[in-house]
Coordinates of C-alpha atoms in Angstrom, one line a residue:
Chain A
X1097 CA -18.8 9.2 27.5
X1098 CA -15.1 9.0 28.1
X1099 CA -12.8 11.9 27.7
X1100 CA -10.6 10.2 25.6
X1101 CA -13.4 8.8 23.4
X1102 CA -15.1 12.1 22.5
X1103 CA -11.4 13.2 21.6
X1104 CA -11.3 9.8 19.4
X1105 CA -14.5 10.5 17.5
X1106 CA -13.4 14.0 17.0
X1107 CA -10.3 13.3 15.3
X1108 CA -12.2 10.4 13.5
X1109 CA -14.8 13.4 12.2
X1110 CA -11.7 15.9 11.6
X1111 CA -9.6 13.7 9.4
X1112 CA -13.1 12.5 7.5
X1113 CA -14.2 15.7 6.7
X1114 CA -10.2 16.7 5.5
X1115 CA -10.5 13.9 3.1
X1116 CA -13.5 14.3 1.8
X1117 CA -12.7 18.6 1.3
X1118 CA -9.6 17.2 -0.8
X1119 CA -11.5 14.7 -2.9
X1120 CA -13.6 17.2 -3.5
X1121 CA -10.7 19.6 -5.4
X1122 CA -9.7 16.6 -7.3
X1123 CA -13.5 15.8 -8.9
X1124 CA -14.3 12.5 -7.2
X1125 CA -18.1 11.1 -7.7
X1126 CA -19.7 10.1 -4.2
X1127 CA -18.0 6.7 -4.1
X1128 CA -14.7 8.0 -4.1
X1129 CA -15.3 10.9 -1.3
X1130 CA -16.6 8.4 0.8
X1131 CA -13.4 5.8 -0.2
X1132 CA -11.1 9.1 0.8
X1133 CA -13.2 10.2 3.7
X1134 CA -12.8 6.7 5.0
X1135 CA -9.2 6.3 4.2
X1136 CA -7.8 9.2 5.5
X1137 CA -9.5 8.4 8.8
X1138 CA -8.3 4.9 9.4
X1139 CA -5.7 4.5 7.6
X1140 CA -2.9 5.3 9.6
X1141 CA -4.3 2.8 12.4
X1142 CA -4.5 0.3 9.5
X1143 CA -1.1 0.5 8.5
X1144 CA -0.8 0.1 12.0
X1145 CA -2.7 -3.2 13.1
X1146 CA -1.2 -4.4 9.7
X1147 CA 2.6 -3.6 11.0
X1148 CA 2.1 -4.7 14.0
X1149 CA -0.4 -8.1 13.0
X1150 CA -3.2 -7.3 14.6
X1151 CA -6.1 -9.2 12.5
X1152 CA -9.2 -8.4 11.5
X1153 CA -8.0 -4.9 11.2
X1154 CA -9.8 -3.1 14.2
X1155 CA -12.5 -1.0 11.8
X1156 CA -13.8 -4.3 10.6
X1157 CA -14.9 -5.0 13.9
X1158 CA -16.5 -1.7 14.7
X1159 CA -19.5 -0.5 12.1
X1160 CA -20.3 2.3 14.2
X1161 CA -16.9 3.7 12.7
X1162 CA -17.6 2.7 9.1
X1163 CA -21.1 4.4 9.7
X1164 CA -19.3 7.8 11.0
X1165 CA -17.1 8.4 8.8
X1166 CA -20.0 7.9 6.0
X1167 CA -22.0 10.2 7.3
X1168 CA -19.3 12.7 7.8
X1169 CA -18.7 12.3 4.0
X1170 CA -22.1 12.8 3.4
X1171 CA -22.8 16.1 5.8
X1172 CA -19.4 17.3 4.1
X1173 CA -20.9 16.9 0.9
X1174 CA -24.2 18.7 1.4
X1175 CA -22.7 21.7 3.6
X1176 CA -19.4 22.2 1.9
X1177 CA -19.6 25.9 1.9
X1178 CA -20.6 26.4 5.8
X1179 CA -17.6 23.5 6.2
X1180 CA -15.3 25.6 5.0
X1181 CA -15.9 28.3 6.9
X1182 CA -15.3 26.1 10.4
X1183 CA -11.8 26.0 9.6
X1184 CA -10.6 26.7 12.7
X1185 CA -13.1 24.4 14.5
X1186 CA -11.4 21.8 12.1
X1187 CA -7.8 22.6 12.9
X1188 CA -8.1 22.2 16.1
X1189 CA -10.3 18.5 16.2
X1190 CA -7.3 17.9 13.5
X1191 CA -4.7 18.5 16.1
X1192 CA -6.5 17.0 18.7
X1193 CA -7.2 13.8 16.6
X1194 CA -3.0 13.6 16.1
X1195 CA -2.2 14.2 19.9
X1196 CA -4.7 11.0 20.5
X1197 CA -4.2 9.2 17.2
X1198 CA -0.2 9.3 18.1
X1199 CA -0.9 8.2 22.2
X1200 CA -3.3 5.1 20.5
X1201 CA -0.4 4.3 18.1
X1202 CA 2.4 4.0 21.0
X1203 CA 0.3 2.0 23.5
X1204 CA -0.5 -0.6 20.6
X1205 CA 3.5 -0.5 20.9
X1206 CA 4.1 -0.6 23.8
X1207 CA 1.5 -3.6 24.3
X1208 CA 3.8 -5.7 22.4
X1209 CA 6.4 -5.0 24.0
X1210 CA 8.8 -2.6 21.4
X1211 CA 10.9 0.0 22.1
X1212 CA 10.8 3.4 22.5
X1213 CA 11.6 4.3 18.7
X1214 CA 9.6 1.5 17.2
X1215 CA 6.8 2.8 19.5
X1216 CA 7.0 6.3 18.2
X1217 CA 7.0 5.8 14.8
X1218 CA 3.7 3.5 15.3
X1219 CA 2.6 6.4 16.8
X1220 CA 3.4 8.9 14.0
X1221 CA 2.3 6.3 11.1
X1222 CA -1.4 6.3 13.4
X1223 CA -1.3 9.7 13.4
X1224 CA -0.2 10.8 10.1
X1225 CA -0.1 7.6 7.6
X1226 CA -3.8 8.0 6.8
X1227 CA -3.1 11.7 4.5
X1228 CA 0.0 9.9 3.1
X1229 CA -2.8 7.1 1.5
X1230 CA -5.3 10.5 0.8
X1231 CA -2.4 12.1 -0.9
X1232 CA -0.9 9.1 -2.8
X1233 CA -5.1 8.3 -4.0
X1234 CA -4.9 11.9 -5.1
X1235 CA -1.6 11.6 -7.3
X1236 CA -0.2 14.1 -5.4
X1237 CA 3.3 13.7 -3.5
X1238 CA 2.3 13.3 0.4
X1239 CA 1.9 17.1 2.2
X1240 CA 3.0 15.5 5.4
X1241 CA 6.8 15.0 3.5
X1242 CA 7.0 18.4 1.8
X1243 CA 5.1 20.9 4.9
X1244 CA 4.4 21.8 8.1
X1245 CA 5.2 21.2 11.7
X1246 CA 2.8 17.9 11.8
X1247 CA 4.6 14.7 12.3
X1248 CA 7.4 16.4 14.3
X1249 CA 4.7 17.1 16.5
X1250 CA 4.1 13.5 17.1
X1251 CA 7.8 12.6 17.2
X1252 CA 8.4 15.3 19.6
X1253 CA 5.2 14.2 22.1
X1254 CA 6.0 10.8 21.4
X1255 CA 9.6 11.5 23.4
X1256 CA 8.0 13.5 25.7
X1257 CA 5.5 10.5 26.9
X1258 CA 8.9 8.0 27.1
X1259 CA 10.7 11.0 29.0
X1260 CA 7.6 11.0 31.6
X1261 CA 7.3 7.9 32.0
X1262 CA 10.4 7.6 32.5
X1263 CA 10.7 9.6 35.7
X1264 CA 7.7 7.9 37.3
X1265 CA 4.8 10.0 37.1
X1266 CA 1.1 8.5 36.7
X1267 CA -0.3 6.8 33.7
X1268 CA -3.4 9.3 33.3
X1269 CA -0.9 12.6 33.6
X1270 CA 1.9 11.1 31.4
X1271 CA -0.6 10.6 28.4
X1272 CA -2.8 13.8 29.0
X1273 CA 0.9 15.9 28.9
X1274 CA 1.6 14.1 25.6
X1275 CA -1.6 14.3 23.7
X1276 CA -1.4 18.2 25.1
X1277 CA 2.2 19.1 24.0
X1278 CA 1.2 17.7 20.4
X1279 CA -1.5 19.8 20.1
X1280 CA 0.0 22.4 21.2
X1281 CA 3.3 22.4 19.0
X1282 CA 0.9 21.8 16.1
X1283 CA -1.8 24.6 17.2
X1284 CA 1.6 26.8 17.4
X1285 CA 2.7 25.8 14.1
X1286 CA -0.3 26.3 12.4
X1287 CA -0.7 30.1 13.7
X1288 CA 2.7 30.8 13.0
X1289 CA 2.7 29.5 9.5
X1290 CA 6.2 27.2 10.9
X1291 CA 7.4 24.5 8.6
X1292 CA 10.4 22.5 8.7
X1293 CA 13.5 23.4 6.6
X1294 CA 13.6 22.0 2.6
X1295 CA 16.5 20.9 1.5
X1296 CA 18.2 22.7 -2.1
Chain B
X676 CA -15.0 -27.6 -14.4
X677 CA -17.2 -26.3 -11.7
X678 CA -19.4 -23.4 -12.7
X679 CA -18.3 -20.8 -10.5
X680 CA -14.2 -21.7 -11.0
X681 CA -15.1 -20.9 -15.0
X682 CA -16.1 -17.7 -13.9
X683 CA -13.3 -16.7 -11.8
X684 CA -11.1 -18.1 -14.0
X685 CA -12.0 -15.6 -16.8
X686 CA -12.7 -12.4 -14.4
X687 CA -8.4 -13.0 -13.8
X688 CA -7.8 -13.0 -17.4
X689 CA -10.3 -10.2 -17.9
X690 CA -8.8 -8.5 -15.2
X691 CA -4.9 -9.1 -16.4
X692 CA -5.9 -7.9 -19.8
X693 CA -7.0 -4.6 -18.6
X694 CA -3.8 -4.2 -16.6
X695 CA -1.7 -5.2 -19.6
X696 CA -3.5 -2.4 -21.9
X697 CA -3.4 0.2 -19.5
X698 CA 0.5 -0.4 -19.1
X699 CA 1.1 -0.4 -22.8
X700 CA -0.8 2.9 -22.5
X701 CA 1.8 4.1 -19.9
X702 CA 4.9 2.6 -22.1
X703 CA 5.8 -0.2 -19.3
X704 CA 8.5 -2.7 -20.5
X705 CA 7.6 -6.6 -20.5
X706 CA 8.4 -6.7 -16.8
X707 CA 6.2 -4.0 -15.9
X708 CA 3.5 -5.0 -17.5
X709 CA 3.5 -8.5 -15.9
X710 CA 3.4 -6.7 -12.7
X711 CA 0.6 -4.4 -13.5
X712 CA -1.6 -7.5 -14.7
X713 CA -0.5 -9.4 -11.9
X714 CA -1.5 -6.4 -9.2
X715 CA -4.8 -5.5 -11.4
X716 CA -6.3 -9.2 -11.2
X717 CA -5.0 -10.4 -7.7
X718 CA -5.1 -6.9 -6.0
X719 CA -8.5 -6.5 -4.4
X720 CA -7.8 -10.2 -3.1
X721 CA -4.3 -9.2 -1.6
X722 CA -5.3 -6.5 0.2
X723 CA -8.8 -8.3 1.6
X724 CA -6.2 -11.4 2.7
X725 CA -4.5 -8.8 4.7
X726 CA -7.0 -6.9 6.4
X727 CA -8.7 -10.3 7.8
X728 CA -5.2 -11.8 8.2
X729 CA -5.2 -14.7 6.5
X730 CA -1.3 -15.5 5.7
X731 CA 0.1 -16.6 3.7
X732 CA -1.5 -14.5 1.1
X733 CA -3.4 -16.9 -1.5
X734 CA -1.8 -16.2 -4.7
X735 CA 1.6 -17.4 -2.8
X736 CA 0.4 -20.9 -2.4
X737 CA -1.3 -21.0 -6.3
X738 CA 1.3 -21.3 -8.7
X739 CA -1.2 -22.1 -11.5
X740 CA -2.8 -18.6 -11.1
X741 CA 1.0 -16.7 -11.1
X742 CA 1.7 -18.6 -14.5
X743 CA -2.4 -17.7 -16.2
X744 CA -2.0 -14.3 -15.2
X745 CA 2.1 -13.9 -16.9
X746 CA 0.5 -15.7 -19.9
X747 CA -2.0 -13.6 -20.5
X748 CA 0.1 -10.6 -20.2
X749 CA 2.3 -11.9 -22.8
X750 CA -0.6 -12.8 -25.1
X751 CA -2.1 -9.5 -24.7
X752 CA 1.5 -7.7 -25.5
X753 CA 1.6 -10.0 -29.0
X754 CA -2.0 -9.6 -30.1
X755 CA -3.2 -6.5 -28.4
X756 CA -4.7 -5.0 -32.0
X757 CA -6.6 -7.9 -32.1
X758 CA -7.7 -7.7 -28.1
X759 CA -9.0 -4.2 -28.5
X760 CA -11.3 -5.6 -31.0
X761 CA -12.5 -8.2 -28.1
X762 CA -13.9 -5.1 -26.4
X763 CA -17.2 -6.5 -25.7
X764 CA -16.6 -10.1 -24.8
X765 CA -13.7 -8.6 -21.7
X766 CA -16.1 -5.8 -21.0
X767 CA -18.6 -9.2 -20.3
X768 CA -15.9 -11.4 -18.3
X769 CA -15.0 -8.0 -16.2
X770 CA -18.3 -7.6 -15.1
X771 CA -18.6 -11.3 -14.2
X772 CA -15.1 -11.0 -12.2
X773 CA -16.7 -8.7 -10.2
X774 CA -19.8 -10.2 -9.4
X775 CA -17.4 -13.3 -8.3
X776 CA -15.2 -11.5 -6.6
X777 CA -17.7 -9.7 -4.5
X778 CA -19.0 -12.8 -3.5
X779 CA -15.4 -14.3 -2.6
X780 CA -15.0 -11.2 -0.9
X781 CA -18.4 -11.8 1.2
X782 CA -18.0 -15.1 2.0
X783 CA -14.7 -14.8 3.3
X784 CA -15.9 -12.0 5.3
X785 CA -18.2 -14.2 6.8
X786 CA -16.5 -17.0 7.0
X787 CA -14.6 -15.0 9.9
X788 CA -18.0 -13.9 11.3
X789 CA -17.9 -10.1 10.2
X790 CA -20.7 -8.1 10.6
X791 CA -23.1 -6.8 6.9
X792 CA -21.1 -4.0 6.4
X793 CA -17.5 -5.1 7.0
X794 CA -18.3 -8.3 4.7
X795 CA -19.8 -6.2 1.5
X796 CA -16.8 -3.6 1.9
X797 CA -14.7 -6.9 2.1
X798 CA -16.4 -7.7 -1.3
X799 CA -15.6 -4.6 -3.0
X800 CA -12.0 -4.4 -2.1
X801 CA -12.1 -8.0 -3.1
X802 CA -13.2 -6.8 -7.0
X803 CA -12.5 -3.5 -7.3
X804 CA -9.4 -2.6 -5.6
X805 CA -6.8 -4.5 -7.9
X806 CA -8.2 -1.6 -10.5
X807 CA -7.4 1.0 -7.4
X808 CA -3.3 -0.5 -7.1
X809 CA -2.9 -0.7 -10.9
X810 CA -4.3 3.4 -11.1
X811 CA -1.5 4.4 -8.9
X812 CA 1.1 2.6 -10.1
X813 CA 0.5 4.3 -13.0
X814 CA 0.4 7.5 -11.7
X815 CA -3.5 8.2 -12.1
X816 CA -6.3 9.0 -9.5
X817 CA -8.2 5.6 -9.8
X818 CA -11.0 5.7 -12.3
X819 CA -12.9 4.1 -9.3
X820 CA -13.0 6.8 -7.6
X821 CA -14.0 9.3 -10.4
X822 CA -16.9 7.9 -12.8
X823 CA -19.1 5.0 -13.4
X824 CA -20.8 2.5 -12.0
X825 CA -18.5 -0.2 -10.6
X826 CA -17.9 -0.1 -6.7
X827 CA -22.1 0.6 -6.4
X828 CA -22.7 -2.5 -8.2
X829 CA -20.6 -4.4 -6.0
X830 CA -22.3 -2.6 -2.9
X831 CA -25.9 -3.1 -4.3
X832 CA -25.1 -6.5 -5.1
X833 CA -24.1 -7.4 -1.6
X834 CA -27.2 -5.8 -0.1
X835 CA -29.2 -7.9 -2.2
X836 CA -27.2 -10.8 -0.9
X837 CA -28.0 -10.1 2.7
X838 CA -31.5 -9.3 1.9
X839 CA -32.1 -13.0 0.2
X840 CA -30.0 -14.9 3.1
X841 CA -32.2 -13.6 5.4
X842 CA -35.5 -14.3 3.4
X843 CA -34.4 -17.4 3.7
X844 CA -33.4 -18.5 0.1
X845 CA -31.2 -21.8 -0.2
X846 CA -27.5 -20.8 -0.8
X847 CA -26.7 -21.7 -4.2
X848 CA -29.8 -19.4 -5.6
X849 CA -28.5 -16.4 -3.4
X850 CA -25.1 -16.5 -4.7
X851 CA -26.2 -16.7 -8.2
X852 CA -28.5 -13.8 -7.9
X853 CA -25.6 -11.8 -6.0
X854 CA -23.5 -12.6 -8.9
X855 CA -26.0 -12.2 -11.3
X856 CA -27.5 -8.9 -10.0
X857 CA -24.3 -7.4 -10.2
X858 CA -23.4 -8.5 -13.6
X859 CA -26.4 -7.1 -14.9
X860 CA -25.5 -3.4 -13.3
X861 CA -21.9 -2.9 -14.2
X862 CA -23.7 -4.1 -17.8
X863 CA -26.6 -1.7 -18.1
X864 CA -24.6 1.1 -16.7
X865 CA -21.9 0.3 -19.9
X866 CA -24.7 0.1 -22.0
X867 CA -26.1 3.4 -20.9
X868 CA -22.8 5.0 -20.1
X869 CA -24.3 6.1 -16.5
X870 CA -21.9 7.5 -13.6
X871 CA -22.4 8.9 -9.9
X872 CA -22.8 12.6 -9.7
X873 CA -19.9 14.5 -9.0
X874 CA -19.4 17.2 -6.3
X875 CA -18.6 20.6 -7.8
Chain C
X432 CA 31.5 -9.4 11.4
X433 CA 29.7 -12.1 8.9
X434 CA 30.3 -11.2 4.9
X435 CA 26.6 -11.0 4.3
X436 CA 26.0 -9.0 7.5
X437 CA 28.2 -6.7 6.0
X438 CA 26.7 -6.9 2.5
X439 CA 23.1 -6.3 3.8
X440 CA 24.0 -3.6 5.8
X441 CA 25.9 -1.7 2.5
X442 CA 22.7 -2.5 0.3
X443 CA 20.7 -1.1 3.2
X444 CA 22.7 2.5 3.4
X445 CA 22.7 2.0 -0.5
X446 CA 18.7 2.0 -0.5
X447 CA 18.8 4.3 1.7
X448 CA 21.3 6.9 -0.2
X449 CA 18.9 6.4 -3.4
X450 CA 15.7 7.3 -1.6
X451 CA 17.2 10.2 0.1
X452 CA 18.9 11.6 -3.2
X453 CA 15.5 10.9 -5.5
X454 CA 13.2 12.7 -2.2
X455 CA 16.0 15.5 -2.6
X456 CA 14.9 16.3 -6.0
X457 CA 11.2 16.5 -5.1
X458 CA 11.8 19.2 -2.7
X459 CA 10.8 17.1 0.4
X460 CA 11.7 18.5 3.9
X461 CA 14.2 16.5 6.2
X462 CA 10.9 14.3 8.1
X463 CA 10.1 13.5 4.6
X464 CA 13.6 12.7 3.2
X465 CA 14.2 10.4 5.9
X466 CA 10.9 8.4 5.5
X467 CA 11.9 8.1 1.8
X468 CA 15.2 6.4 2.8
X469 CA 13.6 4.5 5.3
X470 CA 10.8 2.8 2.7
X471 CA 12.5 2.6 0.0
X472 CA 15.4 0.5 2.6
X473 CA 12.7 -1.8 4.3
X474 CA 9.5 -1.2 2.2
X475 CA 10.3 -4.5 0.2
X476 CA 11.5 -6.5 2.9
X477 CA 7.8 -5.1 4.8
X478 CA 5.9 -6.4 1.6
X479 CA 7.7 -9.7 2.1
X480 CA 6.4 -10.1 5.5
X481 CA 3.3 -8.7 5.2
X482 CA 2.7 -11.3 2.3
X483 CA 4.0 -14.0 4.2
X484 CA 2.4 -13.3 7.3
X485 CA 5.4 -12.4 9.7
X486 CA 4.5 -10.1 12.5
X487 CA 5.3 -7.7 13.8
X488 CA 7.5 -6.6 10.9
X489 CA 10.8 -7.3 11.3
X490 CA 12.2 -3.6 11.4
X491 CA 10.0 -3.1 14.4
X492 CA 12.2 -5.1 16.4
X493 CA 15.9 -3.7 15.1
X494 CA 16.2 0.3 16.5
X495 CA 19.5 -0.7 15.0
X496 CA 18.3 -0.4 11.4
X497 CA 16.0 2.4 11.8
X498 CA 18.9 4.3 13.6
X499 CA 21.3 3.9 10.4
X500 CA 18.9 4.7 8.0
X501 CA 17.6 7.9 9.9
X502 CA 22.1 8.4 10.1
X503 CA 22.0 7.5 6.5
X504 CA 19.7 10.1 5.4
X505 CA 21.1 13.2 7.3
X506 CA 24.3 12.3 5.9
X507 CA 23.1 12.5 2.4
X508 CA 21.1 15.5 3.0
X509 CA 25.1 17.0 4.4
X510 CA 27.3 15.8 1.8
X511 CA 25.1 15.7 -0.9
X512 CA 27.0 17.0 -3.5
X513 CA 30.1 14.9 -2.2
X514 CA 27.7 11.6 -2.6
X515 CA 26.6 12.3 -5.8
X516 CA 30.4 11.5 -7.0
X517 CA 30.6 8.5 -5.2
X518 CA 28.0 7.5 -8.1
X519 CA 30.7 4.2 -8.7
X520 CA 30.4 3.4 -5.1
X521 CA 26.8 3.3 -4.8
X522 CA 26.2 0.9 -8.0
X523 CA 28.2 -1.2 -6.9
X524 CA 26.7 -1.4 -2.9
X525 CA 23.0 -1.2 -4.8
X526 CA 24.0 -4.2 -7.0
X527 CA 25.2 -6.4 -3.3
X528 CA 21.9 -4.8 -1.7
X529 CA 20.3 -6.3 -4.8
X530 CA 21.4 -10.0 -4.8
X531 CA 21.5 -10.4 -1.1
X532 CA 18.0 -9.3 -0.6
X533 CA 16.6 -11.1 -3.5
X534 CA 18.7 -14.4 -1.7
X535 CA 16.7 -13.1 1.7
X536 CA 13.3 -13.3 0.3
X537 CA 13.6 -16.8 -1.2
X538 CA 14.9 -17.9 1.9
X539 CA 11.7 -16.6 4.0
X540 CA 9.4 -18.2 0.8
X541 CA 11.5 -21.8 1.9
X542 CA 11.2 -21.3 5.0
X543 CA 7.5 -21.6 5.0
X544 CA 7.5 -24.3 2.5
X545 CA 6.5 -22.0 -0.6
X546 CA 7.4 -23.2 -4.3
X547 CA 10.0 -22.3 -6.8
X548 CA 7.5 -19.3 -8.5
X549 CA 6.5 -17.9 -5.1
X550 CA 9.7 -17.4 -3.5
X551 CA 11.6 -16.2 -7.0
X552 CA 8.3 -13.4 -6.3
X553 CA 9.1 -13.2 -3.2
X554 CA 12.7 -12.3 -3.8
X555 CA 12.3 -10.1 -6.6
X556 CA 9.7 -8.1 -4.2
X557 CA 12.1 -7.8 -1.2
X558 CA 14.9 -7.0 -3.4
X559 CA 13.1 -3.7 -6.0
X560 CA 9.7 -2.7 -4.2
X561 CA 11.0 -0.5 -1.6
X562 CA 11.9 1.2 -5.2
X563 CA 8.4 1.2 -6.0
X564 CA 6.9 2.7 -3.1
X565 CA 9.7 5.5 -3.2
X566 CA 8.4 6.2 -6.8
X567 CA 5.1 6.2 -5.7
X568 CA 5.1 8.3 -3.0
X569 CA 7.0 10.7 -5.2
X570 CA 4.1 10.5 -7.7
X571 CA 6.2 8.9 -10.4
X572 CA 5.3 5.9 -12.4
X573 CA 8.1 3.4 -10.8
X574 CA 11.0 3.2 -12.6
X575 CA 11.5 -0.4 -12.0
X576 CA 8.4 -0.8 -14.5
X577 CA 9.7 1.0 -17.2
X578 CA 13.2 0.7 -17.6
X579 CA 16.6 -0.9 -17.3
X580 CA 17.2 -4.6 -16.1
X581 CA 16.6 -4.8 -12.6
X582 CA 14.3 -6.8 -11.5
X583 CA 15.4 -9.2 -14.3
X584 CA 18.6 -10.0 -12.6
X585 CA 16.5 -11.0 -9.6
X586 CA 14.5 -13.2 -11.3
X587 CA 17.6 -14.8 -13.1
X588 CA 19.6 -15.4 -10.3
X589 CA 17.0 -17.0 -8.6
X590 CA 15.9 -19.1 -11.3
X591 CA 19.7 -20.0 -10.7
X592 CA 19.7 -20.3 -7.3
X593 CA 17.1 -23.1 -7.7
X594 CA 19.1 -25.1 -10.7
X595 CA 22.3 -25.2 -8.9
X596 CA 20.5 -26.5 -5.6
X597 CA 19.2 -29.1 -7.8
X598 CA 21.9 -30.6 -9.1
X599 CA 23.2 -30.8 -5.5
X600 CA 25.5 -28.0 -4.9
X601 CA 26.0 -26.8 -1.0
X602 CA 24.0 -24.4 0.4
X603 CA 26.5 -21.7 0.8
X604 CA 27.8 -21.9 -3.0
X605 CA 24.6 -22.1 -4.2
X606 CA 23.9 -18.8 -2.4
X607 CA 27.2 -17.1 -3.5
X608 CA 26.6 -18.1 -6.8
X609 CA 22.7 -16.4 -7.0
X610 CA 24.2 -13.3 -4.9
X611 CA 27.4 -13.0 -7.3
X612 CA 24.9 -13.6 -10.8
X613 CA 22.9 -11.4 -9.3
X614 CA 25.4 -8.8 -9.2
X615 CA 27.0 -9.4 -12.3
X616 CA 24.0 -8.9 -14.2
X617 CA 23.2 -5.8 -12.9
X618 CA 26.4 -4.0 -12.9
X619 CA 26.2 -5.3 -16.7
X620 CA 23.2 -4.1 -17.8
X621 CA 24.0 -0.7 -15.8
X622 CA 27.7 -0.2 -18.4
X623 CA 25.5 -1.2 -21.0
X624 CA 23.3 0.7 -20.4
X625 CA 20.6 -2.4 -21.4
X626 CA 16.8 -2.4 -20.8
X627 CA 14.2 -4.5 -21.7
X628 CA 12.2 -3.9 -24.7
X629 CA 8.6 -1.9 -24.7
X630 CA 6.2 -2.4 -25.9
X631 CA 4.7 0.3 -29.1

């Protein structure tokens, strides 16, 4: 299997198992963990195909998705407790997932031909936009707009890719650099407890 | 009036009505609680319309349903004692709504060539997700997600619809006992107050 | 520069101040402050052609508008308490916002041939639900729902806007007209301080 697939599937499994965790907290029966799970996974690419008109939406094509991410919800379900306790192994298939999620977004872009910003914020919205859905499902206000280094870290990789690209070097490099630095910046972030500054 | 058109005709006014009362709940003023009916009863449609892509959405080009669903908003607002009292006969034409809509959802699912899976999620976004909108508008997590049986009647109901197709069963008697099916388990589950388990 | 080029772009910064100044008092942090101003700018105008099927998305292809909004917001976020006495100023910009957006979206609906009801939707959506997604993501009920006459005006001066082109008036009175009614009504309602009734 491809590199970037088994990176793909792994964010896929992060983000599920992140949704389902907070449906959990909020009391949802099996039908909403699996709605979450599935939402917080794809979403972001949905808002995505949708922005962009790219119809079907890609997951309707592709039941081996729908599948994963139910069975994610599922194993989450039944081995909560030793879930929980990977949280490190999550964080960094989380990070992972927004490095790739993020390169995915600004090649669907970039394949229509838009610019550099338009591009990065289809990145970010790939990346990030499916815990603003989880959030908003949960009645909570979006964590990605009150905490954290996380879509900063797409914005910044996102710049990085144009700036690389930019001064000519090869197509594999330019997006293993970018999904890298993202990961990084938000590994970094995460360890040092970083978030961006709140306004008073 | 054909059969089926009856039927849809009163799961959008049983839908509409349950917006209508749950805005009242939430103290929305007359505009408000247009929208919410309009959202609750053409919802799930909406957001199936976008994911497959077909544009313009259908409401847009259906006057006639715009107008039934603002008129039964205002009816419900002047005679909402008495409509509580209906409790029975809209608990009935919700549970046919979403047996209808699941199968509008299904067939236009297929209609594009989508796979089993993609055409009964199709079918439950199609009836259920209208309920999902009007929750968060109004600042709840959706009841959908939470108790009841509602979504797995859909689901079970579009199984059983797949299942008969492939037995070989004319049309017209598979749609009727995908309809019917589903009917009969949002009722039962009513009747017996039954929900998913919960995750604690 | 055209008068309703320069009226779109002041309802634009106006949207923008409001979502920045609302995200402000939810404690967001500056990534999410300035996608608050930049939904609750475009998000109606992003409904409208989503609905309408118009892709990609017209923002997507104006850095121009993204840019000012993303200006927009850090200028709130550094003269915040300067803005918040330009209070007069900002009415007055949200009112031209308002009725030139509300004009936009019935011009898309003719465009495409769509009939008095849908594009009167249409306009009314372009014109207040970036509002509503601001509310939402800020895990309010919107405030469009519940009080003061807002979308009302919309619907008004496009229930106008399709009398006086009727009775045969030219295009660009009839649209000064609906923008000007438009307007009036709101800055109105706003000294009055006049909502629409609930409902007990």
């Amino acid at each position: 299997m491809e590199f970037f697939t088994i990176i793909n599937i792994g964010g896929t499994i992060a983000f599920a198992v992140s949704g389902t965790l907070a449906g959990i907290r909020k009391q949802l029966d099996i039908f909403g963990l699996s709605v979450i799970a599935f939402v917080t996974s794809i979403g972001g690419g949905t808002i995505r195909d949708v922005l962009i008109g790219h119809f079907p939406v890609r997951w309707l094509l592709d039941s081996s998705v729908i599948l994963l991410i139910i069975g994610i919800a599922v194993l989450t379900i039944l081995f909560k407790n030793h879930i929980e306790k990977l949280d490190k192994t999550l964080t960094l298939f989380d990070s992972l997932g927004l490095g790739f999620f993020t390169l995915r977004g600004i090649q669907e872009g970039l394949a229509i031909d838009l610019d550099l910003m338009a591009c990065i914020i289809l990145g970010t919205i790939t990346a990030c936009f499916g815990g603003v859905i989880r959030d908003t499902f949960l009645n909570e206000i979006p964590t990605l707009f009150k905490k954290e280094i996380y879509a900063t870290a797409c914005i910044i990789g996102g710049l990085l890719y144009f700036l690389l690209r930019k001064i000519g070097l090869p197509t594999e490099l330019v997006e293993t650099l970018t999904v890298m630095s993202i990961v990084g910046i938000r590994l970094f972030a995460v360890k040092k407890n970083i978030s961006l500054p709140k306004i008073k």
